[in-house]
Tab-separated table of C-alpha atoms in Angstrom:
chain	number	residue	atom	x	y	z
M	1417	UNK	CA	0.000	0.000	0.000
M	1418	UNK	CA	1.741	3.436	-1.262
M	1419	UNK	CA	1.606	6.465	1.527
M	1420	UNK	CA	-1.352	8.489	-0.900
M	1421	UNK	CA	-3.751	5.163	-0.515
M	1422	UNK	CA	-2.901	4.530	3.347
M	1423	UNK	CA	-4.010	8.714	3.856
M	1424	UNK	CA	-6.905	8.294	2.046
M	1425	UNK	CA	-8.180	5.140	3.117
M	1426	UNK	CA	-6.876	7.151	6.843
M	1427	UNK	CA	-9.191	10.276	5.926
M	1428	UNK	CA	-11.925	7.976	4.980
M	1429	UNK	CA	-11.515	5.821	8.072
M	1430	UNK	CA	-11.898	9.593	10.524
M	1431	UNK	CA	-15.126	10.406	8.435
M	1432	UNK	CA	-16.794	6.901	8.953
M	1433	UNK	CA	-15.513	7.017	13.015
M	1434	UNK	CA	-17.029	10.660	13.179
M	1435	UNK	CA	-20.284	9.560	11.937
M	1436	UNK	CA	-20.438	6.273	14.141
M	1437	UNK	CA	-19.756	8.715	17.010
M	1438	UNK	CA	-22.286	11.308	16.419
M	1439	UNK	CA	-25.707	8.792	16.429
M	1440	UNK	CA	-23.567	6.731	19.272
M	1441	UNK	CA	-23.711	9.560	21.689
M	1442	UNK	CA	-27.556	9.640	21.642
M	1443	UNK	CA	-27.602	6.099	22.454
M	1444	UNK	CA	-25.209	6.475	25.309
M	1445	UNK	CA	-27.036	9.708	26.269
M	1446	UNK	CA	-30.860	8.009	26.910
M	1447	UNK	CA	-28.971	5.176	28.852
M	1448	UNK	CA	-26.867	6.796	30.980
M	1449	UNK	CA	-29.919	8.357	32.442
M	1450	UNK	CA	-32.605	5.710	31.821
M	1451	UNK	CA	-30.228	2.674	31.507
M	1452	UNK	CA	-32.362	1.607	28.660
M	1453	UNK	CA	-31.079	0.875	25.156
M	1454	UNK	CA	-33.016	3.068	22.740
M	1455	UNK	CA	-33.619	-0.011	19.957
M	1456	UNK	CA	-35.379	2.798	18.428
M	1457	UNK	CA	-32.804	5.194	17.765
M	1458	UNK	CA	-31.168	3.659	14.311
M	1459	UNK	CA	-34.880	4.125	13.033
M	1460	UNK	CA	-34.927	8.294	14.201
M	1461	UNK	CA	-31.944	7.802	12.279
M	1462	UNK	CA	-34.010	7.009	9.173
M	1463	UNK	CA	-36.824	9.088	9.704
M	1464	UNK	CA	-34.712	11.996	9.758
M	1465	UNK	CA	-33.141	10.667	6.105
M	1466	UNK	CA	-36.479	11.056	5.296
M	1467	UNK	CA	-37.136	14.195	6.478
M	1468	UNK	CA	-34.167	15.841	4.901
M	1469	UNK	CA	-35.337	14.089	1.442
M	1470	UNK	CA	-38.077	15.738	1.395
M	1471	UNK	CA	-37.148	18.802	2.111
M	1472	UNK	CA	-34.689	19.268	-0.105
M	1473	UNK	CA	-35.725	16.962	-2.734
M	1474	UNK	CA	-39.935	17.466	-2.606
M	1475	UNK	CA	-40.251	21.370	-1.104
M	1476	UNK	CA	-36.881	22.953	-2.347
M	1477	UNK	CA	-36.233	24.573	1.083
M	1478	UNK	CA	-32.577	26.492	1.345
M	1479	UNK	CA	-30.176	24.190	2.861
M	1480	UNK	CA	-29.370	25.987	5.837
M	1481	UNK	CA	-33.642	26.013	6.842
M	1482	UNK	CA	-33.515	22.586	5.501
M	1483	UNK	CA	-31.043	21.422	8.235
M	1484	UNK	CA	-32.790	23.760	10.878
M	1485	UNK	CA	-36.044	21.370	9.663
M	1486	UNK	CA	-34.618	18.421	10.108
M	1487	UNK	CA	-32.935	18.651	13.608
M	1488	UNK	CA	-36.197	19.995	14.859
M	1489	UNK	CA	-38.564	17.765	13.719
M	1490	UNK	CA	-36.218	14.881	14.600
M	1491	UNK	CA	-35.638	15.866	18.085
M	1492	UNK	CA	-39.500	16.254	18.238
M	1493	UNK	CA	-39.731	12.974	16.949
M	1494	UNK	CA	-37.312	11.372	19.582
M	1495	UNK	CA	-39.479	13.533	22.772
M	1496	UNK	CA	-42.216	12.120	21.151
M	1497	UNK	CA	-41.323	8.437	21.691
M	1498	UNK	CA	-40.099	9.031	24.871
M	1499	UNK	CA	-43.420	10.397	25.883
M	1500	UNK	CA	-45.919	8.099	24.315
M	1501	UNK	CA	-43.727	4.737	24.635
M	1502	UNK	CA	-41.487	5.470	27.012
M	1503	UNK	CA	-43.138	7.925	29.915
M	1504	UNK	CA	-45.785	5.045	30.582
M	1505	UNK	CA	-43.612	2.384	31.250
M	1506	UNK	CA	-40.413	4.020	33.385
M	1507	UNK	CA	-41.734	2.446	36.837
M	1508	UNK	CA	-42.623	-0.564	34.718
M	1509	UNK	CA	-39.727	-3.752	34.734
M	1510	UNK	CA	-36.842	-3.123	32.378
M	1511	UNK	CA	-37.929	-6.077	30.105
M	1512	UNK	CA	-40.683	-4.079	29.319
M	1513	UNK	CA	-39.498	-0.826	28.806
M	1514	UNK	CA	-37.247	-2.587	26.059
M	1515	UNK	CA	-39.656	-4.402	24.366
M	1516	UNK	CA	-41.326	-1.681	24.132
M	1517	UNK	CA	-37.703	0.103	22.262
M	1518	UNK	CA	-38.321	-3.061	19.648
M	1519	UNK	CA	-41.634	-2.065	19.397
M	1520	UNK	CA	-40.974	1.242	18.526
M	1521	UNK	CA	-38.435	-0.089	15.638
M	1522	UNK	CA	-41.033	-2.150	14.174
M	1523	UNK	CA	-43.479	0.367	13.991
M	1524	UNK	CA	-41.315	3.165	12.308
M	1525	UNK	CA	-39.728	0.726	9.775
M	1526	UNK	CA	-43.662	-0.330	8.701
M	1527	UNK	CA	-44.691	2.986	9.030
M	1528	UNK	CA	-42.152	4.396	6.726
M	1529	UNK	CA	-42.676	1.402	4.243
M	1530	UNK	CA	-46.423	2.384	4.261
M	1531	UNK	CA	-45.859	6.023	3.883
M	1532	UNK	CA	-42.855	6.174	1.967
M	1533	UNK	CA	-42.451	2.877	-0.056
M	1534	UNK	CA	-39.577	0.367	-0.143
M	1535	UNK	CA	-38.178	1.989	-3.112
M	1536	UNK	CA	-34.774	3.346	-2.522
M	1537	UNK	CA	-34.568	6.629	-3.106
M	1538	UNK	CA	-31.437	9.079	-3.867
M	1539	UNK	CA	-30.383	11.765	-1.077
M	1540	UNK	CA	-30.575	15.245	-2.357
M	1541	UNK	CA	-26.161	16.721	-3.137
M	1542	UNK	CA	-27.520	20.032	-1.180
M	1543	UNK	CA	-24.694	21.106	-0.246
M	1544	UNK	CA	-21.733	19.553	-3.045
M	1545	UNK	CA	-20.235	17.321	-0.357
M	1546	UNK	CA	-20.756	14.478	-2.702
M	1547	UNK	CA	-18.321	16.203	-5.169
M	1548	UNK	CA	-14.347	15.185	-4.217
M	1549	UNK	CA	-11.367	17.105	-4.060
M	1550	UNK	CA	-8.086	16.324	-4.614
M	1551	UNK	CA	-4.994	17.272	-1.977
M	1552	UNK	CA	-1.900	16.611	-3.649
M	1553	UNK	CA	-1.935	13.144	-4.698
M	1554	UNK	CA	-5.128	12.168	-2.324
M	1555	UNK	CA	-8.314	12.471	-3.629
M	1556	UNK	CA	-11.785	12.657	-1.041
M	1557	UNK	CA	-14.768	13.678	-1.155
M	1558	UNK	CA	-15.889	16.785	0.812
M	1559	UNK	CA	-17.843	15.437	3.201
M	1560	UNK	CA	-14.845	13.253	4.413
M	1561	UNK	CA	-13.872	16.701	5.355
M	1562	UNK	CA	-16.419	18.443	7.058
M	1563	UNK	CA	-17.813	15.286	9.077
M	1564	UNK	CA	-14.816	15.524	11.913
M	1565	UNK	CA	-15.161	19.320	12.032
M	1566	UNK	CA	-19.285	18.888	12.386
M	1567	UNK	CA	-18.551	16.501	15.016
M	1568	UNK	CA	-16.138	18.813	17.500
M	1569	UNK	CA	-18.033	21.472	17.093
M	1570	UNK	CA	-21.377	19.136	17.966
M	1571	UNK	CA	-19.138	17.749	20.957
M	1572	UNK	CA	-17.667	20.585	22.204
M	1573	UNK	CA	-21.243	21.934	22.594
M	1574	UNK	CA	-22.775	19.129	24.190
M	1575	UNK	CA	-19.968	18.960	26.966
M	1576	UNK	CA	-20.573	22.430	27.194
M	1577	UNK	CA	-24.301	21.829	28.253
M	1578	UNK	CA	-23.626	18.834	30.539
M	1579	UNK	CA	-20.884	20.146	32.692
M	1580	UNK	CA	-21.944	24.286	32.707
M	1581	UNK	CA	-25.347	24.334	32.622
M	1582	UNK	CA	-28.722	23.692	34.666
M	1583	UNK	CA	-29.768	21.153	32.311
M	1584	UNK	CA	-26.467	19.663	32.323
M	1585	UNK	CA	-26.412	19.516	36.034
M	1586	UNK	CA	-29.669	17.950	36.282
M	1587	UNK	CA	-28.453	15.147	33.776
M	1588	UNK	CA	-25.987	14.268	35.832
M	1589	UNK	CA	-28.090	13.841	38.945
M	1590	UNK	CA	-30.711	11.861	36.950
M	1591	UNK	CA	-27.963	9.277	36.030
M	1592	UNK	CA	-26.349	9.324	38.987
M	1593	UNK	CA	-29.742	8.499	41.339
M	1594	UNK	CA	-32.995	9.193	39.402
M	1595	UNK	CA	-34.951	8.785	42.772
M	1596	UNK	CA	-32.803	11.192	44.994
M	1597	UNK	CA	-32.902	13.289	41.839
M	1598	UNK	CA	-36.724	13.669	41.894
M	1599	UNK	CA	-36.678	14.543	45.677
M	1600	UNK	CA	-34.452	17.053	45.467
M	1601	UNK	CA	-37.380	18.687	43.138
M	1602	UNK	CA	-35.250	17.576	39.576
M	1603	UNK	CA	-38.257	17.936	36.933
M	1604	UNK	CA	-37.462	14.330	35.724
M	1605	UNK	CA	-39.930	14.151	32.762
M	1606	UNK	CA	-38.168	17.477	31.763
M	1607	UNK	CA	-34.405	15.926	31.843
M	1608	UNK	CA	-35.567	12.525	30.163
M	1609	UNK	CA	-37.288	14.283	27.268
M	1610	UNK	CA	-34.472	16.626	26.856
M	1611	UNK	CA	-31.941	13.700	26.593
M	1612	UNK	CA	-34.183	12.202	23.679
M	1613	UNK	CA	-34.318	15.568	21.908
M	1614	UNK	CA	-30.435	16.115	22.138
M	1615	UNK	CA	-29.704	12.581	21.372
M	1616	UNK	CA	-32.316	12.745	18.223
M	1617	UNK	CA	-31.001	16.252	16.664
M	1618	UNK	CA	-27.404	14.618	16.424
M	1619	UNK	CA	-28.650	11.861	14.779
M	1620	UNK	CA	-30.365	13.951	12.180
M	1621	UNK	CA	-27.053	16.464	12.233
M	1622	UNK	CA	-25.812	12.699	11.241
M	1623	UNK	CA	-28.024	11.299	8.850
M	1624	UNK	CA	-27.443	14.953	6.830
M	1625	UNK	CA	-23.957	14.233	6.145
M	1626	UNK	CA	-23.982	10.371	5.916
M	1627	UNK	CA	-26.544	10.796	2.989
M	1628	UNK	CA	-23.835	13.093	1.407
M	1629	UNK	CA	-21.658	9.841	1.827
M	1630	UNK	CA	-24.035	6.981	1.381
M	1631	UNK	CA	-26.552	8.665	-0.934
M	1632	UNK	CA	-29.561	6.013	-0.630
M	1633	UNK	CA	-32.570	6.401	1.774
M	1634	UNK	CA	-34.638	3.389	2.362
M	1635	UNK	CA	-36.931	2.466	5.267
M	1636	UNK	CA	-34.519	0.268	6.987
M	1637	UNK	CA	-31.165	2.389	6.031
M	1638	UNK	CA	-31.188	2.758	9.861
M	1639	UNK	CA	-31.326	-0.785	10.697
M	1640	UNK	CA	-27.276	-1.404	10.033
M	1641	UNK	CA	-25.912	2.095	11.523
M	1642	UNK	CA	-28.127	1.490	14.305
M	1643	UNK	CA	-26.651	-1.213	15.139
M	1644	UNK	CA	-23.020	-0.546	15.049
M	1645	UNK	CA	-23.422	2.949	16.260
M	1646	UNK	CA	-24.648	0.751	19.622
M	1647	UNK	CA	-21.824	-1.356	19.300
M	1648	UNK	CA	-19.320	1.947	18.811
M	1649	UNK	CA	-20.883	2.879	22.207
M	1650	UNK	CA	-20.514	-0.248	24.272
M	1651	UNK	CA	-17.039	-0.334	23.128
M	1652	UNK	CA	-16.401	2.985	24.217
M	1653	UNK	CA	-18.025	2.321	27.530
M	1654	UNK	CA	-21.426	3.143	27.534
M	1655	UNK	CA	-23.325	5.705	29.518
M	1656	UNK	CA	-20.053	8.022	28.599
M	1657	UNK	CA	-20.038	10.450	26.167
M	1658	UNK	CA	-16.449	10.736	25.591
M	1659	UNK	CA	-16.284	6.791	25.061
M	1660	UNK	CA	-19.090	6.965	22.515
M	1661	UNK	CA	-17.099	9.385	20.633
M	1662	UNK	CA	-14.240	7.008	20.856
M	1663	UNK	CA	-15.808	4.265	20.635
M	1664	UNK	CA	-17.229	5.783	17.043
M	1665	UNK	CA	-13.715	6.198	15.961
M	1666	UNK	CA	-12.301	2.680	16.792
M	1667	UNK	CA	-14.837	1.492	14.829
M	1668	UNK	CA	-15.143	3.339	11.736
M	1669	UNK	CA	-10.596	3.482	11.332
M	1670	UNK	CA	-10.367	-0.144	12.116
M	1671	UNK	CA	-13.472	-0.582	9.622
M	1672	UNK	CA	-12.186	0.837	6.678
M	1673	UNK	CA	-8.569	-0.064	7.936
M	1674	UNK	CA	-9.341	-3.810	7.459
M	1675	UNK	CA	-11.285	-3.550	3.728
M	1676	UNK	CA	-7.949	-1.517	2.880
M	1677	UNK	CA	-5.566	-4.371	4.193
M	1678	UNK	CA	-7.006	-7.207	3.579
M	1679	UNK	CA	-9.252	-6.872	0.604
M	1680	UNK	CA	-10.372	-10.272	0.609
M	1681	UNK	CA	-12.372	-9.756	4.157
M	1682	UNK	CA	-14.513	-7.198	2.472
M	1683	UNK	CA	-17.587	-9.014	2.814
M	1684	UNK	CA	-17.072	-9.925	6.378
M	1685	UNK	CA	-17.070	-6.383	7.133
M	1686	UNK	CA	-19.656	-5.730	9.275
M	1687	UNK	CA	-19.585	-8.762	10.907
M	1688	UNK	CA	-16.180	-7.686	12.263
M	1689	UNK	CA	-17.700	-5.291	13.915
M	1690	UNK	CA	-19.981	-7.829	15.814
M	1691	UNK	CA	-16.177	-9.362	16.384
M	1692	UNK	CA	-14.230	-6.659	17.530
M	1693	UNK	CA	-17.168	-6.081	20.092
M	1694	UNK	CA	-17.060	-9.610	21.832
M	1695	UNK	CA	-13.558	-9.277	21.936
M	1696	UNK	CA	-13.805	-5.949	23.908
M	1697	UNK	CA	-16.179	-7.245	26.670
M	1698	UNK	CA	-14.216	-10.283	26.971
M	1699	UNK	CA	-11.231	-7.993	28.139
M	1700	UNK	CA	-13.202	-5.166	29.452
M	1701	UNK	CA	-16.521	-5.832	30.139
M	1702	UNK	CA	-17.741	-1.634	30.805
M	1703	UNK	CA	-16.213	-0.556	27.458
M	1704	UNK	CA	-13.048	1.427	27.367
M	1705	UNK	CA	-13.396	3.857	29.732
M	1706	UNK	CA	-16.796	2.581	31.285
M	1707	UNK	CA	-17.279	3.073	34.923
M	1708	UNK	CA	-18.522	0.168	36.840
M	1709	UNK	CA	-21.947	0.492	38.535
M	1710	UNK	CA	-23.035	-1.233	41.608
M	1711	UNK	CA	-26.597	-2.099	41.429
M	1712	UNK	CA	-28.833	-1.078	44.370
M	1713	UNK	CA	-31.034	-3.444	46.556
């Protein structure tokens, strides 16, 4: 492998990672505080594919309202969910708070089928990230670019509301003891819904720019990036924002790392993923930098 393939299969590897970390953080986001895995969440994913399509594709809206549109109505979707599938179940057993995440899949896969159609269809260039560029001898596409840049600036914000504000602060209480929490007069239902909204709007902040990079919507686009967006977060250690982010990364370089390498193993791709994350709880079962938990009785 010559230096100009091993940077661009690098830059490629950083884009993929940043995107993986960006819908793992609203995974690791609903369960730090709820300790429930959102099943749900690869399908906001989709819907907010869907969203974007049609605003850019069916209503011509500028990009710049378009993206306003779409983080919006996503993290209304997510608060949504939490209130209507969610809300009704949180003194409920865990078991049934997660069939009811499955649930929730189910219906928004169907439900976009219905609506939408299984016909694949192409995500709107809005912004020319879809065109490449060429540095020196490497050539990328734009959005290989602009994804790590989207996703400090999305980070640095996001540890700027949990660790300096009153939202934050309440956050933190919630996943530390939701029950002391409420006592000490933390609106809960406030905090919880919040979480879903923040954790929904990256997603769609995602799904923008991985259209730009895999430029196909389909009603169960969400199904795969769901899945190892959760698996990006338990390697990270989930619950922790910071390990999501890294946990995105791992993922996405070692990815595109191994289809560079070892060309062959292409097809077994995303099954390393499945790999890589039974080897990491074998070592360490909380993730990389997971904290343990003691569970109260």
């Amino acid at each position: 492998m010559t230096l100009e393939l091993f940077l661009q299969n690098l830059a490629n590897g950083i884009a993929v990672g940043s995107l993986y970390a960006l819908i793992a953080v609203g995974y690791t986001m609903v369960y730090g505080i709820l300790r429930l895995i959102n099943f749900a969440h690869g399908d906001i994913f989709m819907m907010a594919a869907y969203f974007t399509f049609f605003g850019v594709a069916v209503f011509h809206l500028p990009w710049y309202f378009a993206c306003i549109f779409v983080v919006v109505l996503t993290a209304g979707l997510g608060m949504l969910i939490e209130r209507v599938a969610y809300r009704p179940l949180r003194d409920a057993p865990k078991d049934s708070v997660l069939v009811s995440a499955i649930g929730v899949s189910f219906l928004l896969e169907n439900l976009a089928t219905y609506i939408f159609s299984g016909k694949p269809k192409a995500f709107p260039d809005f912004l020319g990230l879809m065109s490449t560029i060429s540095l020196g001898t490497v050539s990328l596409q734009k959005v290989a670019l602009v994804v790590p840049l989207v996703l400090v600036v999305c980070m640095s914000i996001l540890l700027f509301v949990t660790n300096k504000t009153k939202l934050g602060m309440a956050m933190r209480a919630v996943s530390k003891d939701y029950e002391i929490a409420r006592v000490m007069g933390i609106n809960i239902n406030l905090v919880i819904a919040a979480t879903f909204g923040i954790g929904s709007g990256l997603a769609a902040i995602g799904v923008i720019l991985w259209g730009m990079k895999y430029p196909q919507v389909s009603p169960l686009m969400g199904v795969m990036p769901g899945l190892k967006c959760f698996i990006a977060a338990v390697i990270g250690g989930i619950g922790n924002i910071k390990g999501a982010v890294l946990g995105g990364f791992i993922l996405g370089l070692i990815e595109v790392m191994l289809v560079a390498f070892f060309q062959p193993l292409t097809g077994y791709r995303d099954a390393f993923a499945f790999i890589l994350l039974i080897l990491i709880l074998l070592v360490k079962p909380t993730g990389l930098i997971g904290e343990k938990t003691t569970e109260k009785v």
